[in-house]
PDB file of C-alpha atoms and ligand atoms in Angstrom:
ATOM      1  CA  UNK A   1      97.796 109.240 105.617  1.00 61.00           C
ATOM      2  CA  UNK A   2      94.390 109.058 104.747  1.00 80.00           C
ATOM      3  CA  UNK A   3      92.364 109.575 108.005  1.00 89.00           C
ATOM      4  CA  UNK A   4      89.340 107.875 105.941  1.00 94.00           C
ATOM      5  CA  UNK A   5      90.857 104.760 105.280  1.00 96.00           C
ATOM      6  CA  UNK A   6      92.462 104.543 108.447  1.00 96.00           C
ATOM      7  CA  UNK A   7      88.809 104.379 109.753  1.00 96.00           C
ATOM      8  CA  UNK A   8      87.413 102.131 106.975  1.00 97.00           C
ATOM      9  CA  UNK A   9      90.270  99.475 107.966  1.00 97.00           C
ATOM     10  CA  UNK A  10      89.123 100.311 111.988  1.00 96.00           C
ATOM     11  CA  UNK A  11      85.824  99.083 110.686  1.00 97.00           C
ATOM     12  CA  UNK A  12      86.341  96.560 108.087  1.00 98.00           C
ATOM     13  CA  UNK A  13      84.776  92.712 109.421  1.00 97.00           C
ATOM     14  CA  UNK A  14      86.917  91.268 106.814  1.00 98.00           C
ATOM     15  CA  UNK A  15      89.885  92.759 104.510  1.00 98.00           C
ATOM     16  CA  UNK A  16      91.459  91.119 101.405  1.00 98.00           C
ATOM     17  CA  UNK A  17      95.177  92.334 100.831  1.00 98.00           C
ATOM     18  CA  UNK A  18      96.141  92.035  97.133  1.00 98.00           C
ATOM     19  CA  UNK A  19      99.472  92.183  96.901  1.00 98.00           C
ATOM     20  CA  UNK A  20     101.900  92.339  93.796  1.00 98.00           C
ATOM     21  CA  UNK A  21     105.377  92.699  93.149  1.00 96.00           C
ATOM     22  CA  UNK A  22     105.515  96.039  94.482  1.00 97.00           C
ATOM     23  CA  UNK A  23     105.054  94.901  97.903  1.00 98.00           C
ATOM     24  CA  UNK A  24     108.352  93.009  98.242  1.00 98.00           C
ATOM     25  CA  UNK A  25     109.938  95.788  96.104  1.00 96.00           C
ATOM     26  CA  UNK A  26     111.641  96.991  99.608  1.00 97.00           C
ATOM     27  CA  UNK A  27     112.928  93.538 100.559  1.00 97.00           C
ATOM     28  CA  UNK A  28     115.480  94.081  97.368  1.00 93.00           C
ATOM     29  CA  UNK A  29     113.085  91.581  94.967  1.00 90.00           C
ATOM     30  CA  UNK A  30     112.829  93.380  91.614  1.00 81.00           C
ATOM     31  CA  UNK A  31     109.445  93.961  90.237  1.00 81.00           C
ATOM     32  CA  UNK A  32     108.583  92.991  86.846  1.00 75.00           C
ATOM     33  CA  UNK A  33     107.194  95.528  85.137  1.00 72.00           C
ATOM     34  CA  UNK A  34     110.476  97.630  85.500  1.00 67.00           C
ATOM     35  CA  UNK A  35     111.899  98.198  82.395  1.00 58.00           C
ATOM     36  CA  UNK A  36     115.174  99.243  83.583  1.00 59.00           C
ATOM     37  CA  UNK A  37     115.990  96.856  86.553  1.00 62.00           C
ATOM     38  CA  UNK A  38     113.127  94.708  86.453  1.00 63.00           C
ATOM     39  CA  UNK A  39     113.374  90.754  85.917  1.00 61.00           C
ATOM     40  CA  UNK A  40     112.049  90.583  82.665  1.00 60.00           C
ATOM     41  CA  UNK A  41     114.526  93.370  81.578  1.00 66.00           C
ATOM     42  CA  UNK A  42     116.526  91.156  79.663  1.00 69.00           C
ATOM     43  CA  UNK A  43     113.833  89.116  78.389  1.00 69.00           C
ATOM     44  CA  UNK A  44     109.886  88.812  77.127  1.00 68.00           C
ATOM     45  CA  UNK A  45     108.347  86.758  79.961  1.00 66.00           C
ATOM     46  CA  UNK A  46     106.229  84.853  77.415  1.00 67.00           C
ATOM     47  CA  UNK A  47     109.907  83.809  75.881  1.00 74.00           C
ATOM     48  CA  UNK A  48     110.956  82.305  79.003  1.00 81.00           C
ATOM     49  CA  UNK A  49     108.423  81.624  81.504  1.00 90.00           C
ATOM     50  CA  UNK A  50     106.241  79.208  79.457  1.00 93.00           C
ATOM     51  CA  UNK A  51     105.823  75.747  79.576  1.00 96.00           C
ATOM     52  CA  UNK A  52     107.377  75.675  75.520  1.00 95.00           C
ATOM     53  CA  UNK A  53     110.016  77.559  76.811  1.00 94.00           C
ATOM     54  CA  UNK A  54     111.054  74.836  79.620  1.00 96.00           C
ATOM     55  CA  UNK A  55     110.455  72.042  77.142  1.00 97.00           C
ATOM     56  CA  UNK A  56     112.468  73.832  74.281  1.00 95.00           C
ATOM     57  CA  UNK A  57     115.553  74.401  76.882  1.00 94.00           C
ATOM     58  CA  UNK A  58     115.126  73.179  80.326  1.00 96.00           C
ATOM     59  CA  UNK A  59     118.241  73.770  81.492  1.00 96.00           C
ATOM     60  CA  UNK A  60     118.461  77.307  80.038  1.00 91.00           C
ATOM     61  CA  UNK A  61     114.965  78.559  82.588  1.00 93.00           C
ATOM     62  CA  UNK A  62     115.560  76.426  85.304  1.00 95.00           C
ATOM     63  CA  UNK A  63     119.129  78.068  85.755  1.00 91.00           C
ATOM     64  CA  UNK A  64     117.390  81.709  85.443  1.00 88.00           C
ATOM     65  CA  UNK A  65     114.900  80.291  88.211  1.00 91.00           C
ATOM     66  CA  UNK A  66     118.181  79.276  90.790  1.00 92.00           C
ATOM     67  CA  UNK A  67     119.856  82.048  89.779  1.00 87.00           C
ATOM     68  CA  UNK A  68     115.902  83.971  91.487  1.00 88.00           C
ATOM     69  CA  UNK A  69     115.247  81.783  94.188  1.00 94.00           C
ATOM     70  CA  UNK A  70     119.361  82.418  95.144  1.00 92.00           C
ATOM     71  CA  UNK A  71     118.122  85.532  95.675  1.00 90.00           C
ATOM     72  CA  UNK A  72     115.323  85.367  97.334  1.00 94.00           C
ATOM     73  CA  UNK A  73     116.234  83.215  99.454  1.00 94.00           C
ATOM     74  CA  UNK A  74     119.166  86.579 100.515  1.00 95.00           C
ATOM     75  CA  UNK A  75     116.310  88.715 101.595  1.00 97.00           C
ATOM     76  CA  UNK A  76     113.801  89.820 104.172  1.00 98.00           C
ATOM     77  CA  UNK A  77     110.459  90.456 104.504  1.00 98.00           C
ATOM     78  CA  UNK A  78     109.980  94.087 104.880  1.00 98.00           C
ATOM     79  CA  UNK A  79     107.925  96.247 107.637  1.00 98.00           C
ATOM     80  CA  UNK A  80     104.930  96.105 104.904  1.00 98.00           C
ATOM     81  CA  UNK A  81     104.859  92.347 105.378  1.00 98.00           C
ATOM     82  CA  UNK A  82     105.790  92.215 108.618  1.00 98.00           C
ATOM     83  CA  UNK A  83     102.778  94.695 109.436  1.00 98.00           C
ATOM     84  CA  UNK A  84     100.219  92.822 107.770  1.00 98.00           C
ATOM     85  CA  UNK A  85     101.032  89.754 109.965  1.00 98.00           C
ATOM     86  CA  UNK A  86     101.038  91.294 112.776  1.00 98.00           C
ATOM     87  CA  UNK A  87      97.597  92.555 112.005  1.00 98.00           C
ATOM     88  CA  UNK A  88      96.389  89.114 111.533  1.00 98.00           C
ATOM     89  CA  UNK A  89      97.910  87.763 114.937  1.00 98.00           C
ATOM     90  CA  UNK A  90      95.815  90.797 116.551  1.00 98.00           C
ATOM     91  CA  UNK A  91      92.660  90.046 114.785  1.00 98.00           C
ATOM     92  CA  UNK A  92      92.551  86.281 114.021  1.00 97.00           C
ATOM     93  CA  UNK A  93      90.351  85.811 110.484  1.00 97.00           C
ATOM     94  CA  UNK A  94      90.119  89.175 109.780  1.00 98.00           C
ATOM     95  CA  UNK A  95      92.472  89.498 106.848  1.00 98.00           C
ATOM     96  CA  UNK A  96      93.251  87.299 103.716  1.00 98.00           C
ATOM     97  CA  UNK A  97      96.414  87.810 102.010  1.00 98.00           C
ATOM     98  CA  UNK A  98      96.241  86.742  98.380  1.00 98.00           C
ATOM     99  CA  UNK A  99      99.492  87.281  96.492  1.00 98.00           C
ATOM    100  CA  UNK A 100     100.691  87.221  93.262  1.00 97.00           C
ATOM    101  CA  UNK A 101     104.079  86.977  94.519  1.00 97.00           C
ATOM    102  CA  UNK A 102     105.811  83.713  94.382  1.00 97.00           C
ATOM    103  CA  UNK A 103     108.652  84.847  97.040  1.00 97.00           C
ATOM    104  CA  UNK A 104     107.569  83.419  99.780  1.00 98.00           C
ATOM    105  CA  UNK A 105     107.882  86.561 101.909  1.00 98.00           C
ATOM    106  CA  UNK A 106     104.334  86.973 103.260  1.00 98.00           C
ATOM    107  CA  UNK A 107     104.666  83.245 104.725  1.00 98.00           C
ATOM    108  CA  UNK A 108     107.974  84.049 105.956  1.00 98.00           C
ATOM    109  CA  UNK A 109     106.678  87.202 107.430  1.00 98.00           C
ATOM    110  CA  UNK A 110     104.234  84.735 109.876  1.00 98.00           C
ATOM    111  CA  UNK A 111     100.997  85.514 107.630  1.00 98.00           C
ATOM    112  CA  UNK A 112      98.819  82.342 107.894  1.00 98.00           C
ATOM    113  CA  UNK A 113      96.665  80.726 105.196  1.00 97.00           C
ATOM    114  CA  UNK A 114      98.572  83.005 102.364  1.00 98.00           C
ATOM    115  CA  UNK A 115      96.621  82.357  99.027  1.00 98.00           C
ATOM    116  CA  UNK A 116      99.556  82.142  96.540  1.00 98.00           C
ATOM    117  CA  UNK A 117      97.958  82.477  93.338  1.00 98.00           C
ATOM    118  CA  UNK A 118     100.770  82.498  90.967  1.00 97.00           C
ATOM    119  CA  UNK A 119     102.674  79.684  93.371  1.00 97.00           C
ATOM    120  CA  UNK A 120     106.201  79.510  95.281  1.00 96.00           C
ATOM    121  CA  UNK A 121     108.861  79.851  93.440  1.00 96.00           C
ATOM    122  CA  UNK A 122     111.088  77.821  96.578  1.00 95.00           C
ATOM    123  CA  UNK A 123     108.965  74.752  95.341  1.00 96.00           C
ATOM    124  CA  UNK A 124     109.444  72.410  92.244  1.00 96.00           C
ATOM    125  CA  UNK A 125     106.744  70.035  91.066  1.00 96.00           C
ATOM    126  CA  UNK A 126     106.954  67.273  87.822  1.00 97.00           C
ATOM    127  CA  UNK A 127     106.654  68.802  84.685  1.00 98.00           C
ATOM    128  CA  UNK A 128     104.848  65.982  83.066  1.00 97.00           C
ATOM    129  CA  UNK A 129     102.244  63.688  85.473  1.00 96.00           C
ATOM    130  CA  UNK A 130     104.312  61.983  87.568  1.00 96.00           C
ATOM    131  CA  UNK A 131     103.996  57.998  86.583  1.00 96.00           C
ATOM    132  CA  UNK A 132     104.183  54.977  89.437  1.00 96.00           C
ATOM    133  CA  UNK A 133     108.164  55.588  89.189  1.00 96.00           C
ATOM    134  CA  UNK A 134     108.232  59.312  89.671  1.00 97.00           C
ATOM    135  CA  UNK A 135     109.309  59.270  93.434  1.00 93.00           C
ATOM    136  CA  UNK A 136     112.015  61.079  95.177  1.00 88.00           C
ATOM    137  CA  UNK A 137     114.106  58.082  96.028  1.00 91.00           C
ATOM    138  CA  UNK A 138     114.771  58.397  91.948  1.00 93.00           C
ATOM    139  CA  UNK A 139     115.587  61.690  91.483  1.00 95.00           C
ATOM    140  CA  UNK A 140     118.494  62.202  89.365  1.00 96.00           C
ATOM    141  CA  UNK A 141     120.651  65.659  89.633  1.00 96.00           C
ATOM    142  CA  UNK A 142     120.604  67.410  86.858  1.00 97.00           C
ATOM    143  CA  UNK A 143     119.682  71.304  85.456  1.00 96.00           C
ATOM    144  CA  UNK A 144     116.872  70.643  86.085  1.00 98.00           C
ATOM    145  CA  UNK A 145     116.702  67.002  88.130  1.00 98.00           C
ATOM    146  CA  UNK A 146     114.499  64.593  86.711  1.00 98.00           C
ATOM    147  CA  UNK A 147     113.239  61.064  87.007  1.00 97.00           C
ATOM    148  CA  UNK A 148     116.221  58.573  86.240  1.00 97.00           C
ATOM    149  CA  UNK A 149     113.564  55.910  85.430  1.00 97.00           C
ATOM    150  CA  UNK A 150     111.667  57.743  82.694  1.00 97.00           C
ATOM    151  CA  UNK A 151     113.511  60.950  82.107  1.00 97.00           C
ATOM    152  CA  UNK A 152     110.463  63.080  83.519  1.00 98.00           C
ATOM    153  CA  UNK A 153     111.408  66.397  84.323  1.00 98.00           C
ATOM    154  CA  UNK A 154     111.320  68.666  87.876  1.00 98.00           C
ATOM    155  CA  UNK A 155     110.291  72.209  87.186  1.00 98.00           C
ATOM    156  CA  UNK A 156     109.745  75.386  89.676  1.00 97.00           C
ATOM    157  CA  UNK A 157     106.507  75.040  91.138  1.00 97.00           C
ATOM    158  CA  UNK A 158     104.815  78.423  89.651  1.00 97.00           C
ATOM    159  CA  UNK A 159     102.152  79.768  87.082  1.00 97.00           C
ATOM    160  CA  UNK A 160     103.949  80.305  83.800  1.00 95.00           C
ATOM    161  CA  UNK A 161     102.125  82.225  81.278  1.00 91.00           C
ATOM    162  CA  UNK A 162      99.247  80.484  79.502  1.00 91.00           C
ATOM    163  CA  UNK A 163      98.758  78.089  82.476  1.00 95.00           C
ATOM    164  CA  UNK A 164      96.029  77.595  84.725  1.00 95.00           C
ATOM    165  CA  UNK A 165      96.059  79.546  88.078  1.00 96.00           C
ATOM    166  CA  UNK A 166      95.632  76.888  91.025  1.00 96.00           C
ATOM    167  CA  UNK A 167      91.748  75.973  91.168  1.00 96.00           C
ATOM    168  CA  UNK A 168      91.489  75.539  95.150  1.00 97.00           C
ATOM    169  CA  UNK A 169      93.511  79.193  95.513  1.00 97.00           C
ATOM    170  CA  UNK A 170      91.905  80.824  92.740  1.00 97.00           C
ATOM    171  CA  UNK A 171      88.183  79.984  94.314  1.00 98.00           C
ATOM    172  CA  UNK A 172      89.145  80.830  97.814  1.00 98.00           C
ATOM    173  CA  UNK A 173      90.210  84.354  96.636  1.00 98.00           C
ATOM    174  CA  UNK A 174      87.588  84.912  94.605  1.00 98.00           C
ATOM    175  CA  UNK A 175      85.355  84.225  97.754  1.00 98.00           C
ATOM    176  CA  UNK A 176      86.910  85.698 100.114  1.00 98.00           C
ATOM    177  CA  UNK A 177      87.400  88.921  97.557  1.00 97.00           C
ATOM    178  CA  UNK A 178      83.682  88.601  96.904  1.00 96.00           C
ATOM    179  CA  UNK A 179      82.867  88.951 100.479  1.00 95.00           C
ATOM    180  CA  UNK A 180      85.086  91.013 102.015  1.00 98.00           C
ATOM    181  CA  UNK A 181      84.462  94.476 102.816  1.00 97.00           C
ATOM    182  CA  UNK A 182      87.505  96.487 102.281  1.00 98.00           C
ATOM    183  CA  UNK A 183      90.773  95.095  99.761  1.00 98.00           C
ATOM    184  CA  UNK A 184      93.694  96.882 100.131  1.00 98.00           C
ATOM    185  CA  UNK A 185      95.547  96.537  96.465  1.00 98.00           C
ATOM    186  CA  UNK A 186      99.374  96.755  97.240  1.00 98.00           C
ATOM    187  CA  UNK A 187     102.166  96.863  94.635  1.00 98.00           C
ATOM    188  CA  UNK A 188     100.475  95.638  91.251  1.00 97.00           C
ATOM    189  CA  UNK A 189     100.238  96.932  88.392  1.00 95.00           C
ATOM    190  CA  UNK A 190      97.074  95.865  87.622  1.00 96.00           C
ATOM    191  CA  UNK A 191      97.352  93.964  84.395  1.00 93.00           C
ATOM    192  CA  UNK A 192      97.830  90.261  84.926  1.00 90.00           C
ATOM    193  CA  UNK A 193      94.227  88.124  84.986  1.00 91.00           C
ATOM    194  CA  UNK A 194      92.496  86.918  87.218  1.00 93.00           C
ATOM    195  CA  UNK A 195      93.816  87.931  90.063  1.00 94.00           C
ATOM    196  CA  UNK A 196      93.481  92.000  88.586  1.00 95.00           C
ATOM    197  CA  UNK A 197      89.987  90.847  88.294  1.00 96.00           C
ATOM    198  CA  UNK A 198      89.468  90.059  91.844  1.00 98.00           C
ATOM    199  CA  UNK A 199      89.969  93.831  92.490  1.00 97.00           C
ATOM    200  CA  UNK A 200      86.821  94.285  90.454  1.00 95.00           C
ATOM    201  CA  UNK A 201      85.114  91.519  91.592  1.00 94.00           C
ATOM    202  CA  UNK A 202      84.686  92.490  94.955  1.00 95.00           C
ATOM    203  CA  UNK A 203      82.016  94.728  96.599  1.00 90.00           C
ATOM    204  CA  UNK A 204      83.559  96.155  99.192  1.00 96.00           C
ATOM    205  CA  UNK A 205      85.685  98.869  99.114  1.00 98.00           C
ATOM    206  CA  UNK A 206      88.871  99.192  97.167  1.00 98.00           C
ATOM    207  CA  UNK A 207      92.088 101.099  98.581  1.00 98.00           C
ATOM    208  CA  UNK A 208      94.991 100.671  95.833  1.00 98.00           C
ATOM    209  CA  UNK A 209      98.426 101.667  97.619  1.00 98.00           C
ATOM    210  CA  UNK A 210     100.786 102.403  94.998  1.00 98.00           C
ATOM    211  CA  UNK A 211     103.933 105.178  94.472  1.00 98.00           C
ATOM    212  CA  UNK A 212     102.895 104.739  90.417  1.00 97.00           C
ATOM    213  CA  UNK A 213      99.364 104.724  88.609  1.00 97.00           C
ATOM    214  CA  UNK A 214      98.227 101.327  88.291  1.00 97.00           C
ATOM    215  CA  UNK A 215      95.810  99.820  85.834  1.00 97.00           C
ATOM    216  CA  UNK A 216      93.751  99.135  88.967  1.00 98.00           C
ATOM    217  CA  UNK A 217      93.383 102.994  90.110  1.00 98.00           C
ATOM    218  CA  UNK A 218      89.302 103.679  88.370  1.00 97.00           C
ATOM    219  CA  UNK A 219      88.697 100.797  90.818  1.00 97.00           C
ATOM    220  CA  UNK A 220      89.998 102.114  93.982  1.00 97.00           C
ATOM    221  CA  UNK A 221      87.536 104.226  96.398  1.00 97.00           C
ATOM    222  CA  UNK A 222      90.900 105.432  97.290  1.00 97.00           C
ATOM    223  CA  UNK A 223      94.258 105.539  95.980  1.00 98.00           C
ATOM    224  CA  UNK A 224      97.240 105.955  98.355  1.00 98.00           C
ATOM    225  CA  UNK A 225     100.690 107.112  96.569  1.00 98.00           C
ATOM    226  CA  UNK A 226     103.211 105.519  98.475  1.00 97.00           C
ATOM    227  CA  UNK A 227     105.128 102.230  99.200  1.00 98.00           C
ATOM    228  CA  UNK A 228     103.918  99.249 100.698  1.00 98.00           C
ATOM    229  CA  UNK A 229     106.511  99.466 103.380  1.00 98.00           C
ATOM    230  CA  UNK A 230     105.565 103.133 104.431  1.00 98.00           C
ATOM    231  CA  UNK A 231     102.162 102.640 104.119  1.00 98.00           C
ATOM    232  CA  UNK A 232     101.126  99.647 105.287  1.00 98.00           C
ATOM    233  CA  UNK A 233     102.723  99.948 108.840  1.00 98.00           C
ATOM    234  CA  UNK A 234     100.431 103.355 109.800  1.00 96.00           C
ATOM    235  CA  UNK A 235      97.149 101.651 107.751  1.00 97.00           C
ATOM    236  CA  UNK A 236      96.913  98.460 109.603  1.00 97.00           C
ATOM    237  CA  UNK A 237      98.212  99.813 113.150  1.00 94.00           C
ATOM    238  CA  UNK A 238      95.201  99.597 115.002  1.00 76.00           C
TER     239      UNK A 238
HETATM  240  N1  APR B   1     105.374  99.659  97.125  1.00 64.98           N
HETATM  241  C1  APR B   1     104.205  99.498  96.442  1.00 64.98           C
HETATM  242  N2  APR B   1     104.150  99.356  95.106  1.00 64.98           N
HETATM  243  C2  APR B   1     105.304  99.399  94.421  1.00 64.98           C
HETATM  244  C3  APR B   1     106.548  99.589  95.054  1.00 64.98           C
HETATM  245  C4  APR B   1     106.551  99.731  96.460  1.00 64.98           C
HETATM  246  N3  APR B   1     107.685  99.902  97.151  1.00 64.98           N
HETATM  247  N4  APR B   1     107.523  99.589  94.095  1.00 64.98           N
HETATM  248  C5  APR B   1     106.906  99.403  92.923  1.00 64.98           C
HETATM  249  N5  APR B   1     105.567  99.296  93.101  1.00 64.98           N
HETATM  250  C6  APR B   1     104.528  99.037  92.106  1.00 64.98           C
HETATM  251  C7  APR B   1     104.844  99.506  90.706  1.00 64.98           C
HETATM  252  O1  APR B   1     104.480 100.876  90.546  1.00 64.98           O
HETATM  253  C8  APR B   1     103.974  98.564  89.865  1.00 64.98           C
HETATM  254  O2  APR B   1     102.661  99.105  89.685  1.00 64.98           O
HETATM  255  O3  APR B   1     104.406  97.645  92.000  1.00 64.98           O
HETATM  256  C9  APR B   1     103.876  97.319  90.734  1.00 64.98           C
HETATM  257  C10 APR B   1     104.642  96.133  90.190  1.00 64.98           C
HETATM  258  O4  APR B   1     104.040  95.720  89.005  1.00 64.98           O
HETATM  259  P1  APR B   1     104.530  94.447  88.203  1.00 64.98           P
HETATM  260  O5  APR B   1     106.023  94.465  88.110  1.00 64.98           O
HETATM  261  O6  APR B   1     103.756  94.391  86.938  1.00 64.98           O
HETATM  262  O7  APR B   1     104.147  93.209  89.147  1.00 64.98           O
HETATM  263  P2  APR B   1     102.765  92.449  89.326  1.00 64.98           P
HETATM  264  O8  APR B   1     101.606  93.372  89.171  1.00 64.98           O
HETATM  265  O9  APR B   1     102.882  91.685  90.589  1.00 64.98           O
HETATM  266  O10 APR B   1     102.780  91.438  88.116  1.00 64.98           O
HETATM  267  C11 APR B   1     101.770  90.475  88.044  1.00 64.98           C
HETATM  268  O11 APR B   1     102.861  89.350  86.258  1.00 64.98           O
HETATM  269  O12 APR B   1     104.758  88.541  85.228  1.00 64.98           O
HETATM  270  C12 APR B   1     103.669  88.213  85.994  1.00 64.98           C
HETATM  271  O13 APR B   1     103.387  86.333  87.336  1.00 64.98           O
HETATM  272  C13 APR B   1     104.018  87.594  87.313  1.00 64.98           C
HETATM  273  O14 APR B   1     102.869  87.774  89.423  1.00 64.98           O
HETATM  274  C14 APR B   1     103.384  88.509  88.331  1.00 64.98           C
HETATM  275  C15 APR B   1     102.288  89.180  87.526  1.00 64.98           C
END
């Protein structure tokens, strides 16, 4: 471990923790960028995690999204996640997770205030705006459910390609990432904007923890090659 950073995180008022697939990579959730396991393997994400995609066959993605959040829901948050909240319940408002991850597993870990960037996969939302008879007391069962008044669809509550990032999450992170003094950049590969833009957007110091180069490495002050689960444990001890 890198003495150095060990003492930048000592000193740090306020860290921002990046985090990307990578860092639930040890709970068993497959990354994406994997080309031989990962959950695009089988498919182009722009084929199947659009909003013409779900329109073109509903039932087709939101069975690939039950057949992920089954599995998700199977796992654990791993000693990486579990070390970062236990940071924060040592020093209250000193770190600010923002994730890329829609699994859930920083919240589940006991992180507060998680900024969820690309959503949460465990929610669904309407797929059109919901009209005066979109309520719950209508929902019809279905793959996916929908409205049985006016057909209106449920989807999975996350950022599909070519959508908008959530305004009140996105501005939060590019605050806090413009502020902070020290982001730790765990388990992405760098290539998905904004939130690989917050890495460059920040002025404080930039510590990319990663086993594999990263798109993201000419930013980092430091780069740390190892797992989130190894590393982040001894980093964020103190
Ligand atoms: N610890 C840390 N990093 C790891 C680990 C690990 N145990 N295992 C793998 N990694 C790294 C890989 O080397 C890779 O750089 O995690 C990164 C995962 O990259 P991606 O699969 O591209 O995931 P991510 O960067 O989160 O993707 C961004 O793309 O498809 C969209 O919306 C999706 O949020 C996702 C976004």
């Amino acid at each position: 471990m890198n003495g150095e950073v060990r003492q930048w995180v000592r000193t740090a008022r306020h860290i921002v923790l990046l985090s990307g697939a990578g860092m639930s990579a040890e709970s068993g959730v497959p990354t994406f960028r994997d080309t031989q396991t990962g959950l695009w393997a089988n498919f182009r994400p722009e084929q199947l995690a659009t909003e013409a995609a779900y329109r073109s066959d509903p039932a087709m993605v939101w069975d690939w999204y039950q057949v992920r959040r089954d599995s998700i829901a199977k796992v654990q948050p791993n000693p990486g996640h579990r070390a970062v909240a236990a940071f924060q319940r040592r020093h209250p408002g000193r770190l600010t997770v923002v994730t890329q991850n829609v699994d859930g597993l920083h919240q589940r870990a006991g992180s507060p205030g998680v900024l969820a960037l690309h959503g949460n996969i465990a929610e669904d939302r309407w797929l059109d705006a919901p009209r005066a008879c979109c309520d719950a007391s209508r929902l019809r069962d279905g793959r996916p459910p929908a409205c049985s008044a006016c057909g209106n669809l449920r989807r999975p509550a996350v950022v599909w390609f070519g959508e908008m990032l959530p305004a009140a999450e996105l501005e939060a992170a590019e605050a806090a990432a413009q502020t902070c003094d020290l982001m730790l950049v765990v388990g992405t590969s760098g290539v998905v904007y904004p939130a690989a833009g917050l890495a460059r957007a920040t002025a404080g110091r930039v510590v990319v923890i990663n086993p594999e180069p990263s798109a993201l490495d000419d930013a980092g002050d430091a780069v740390l090659r190892g797992t989130a689960a190894t590393m982040l444990p001894e980093l964020l001890a103190g």
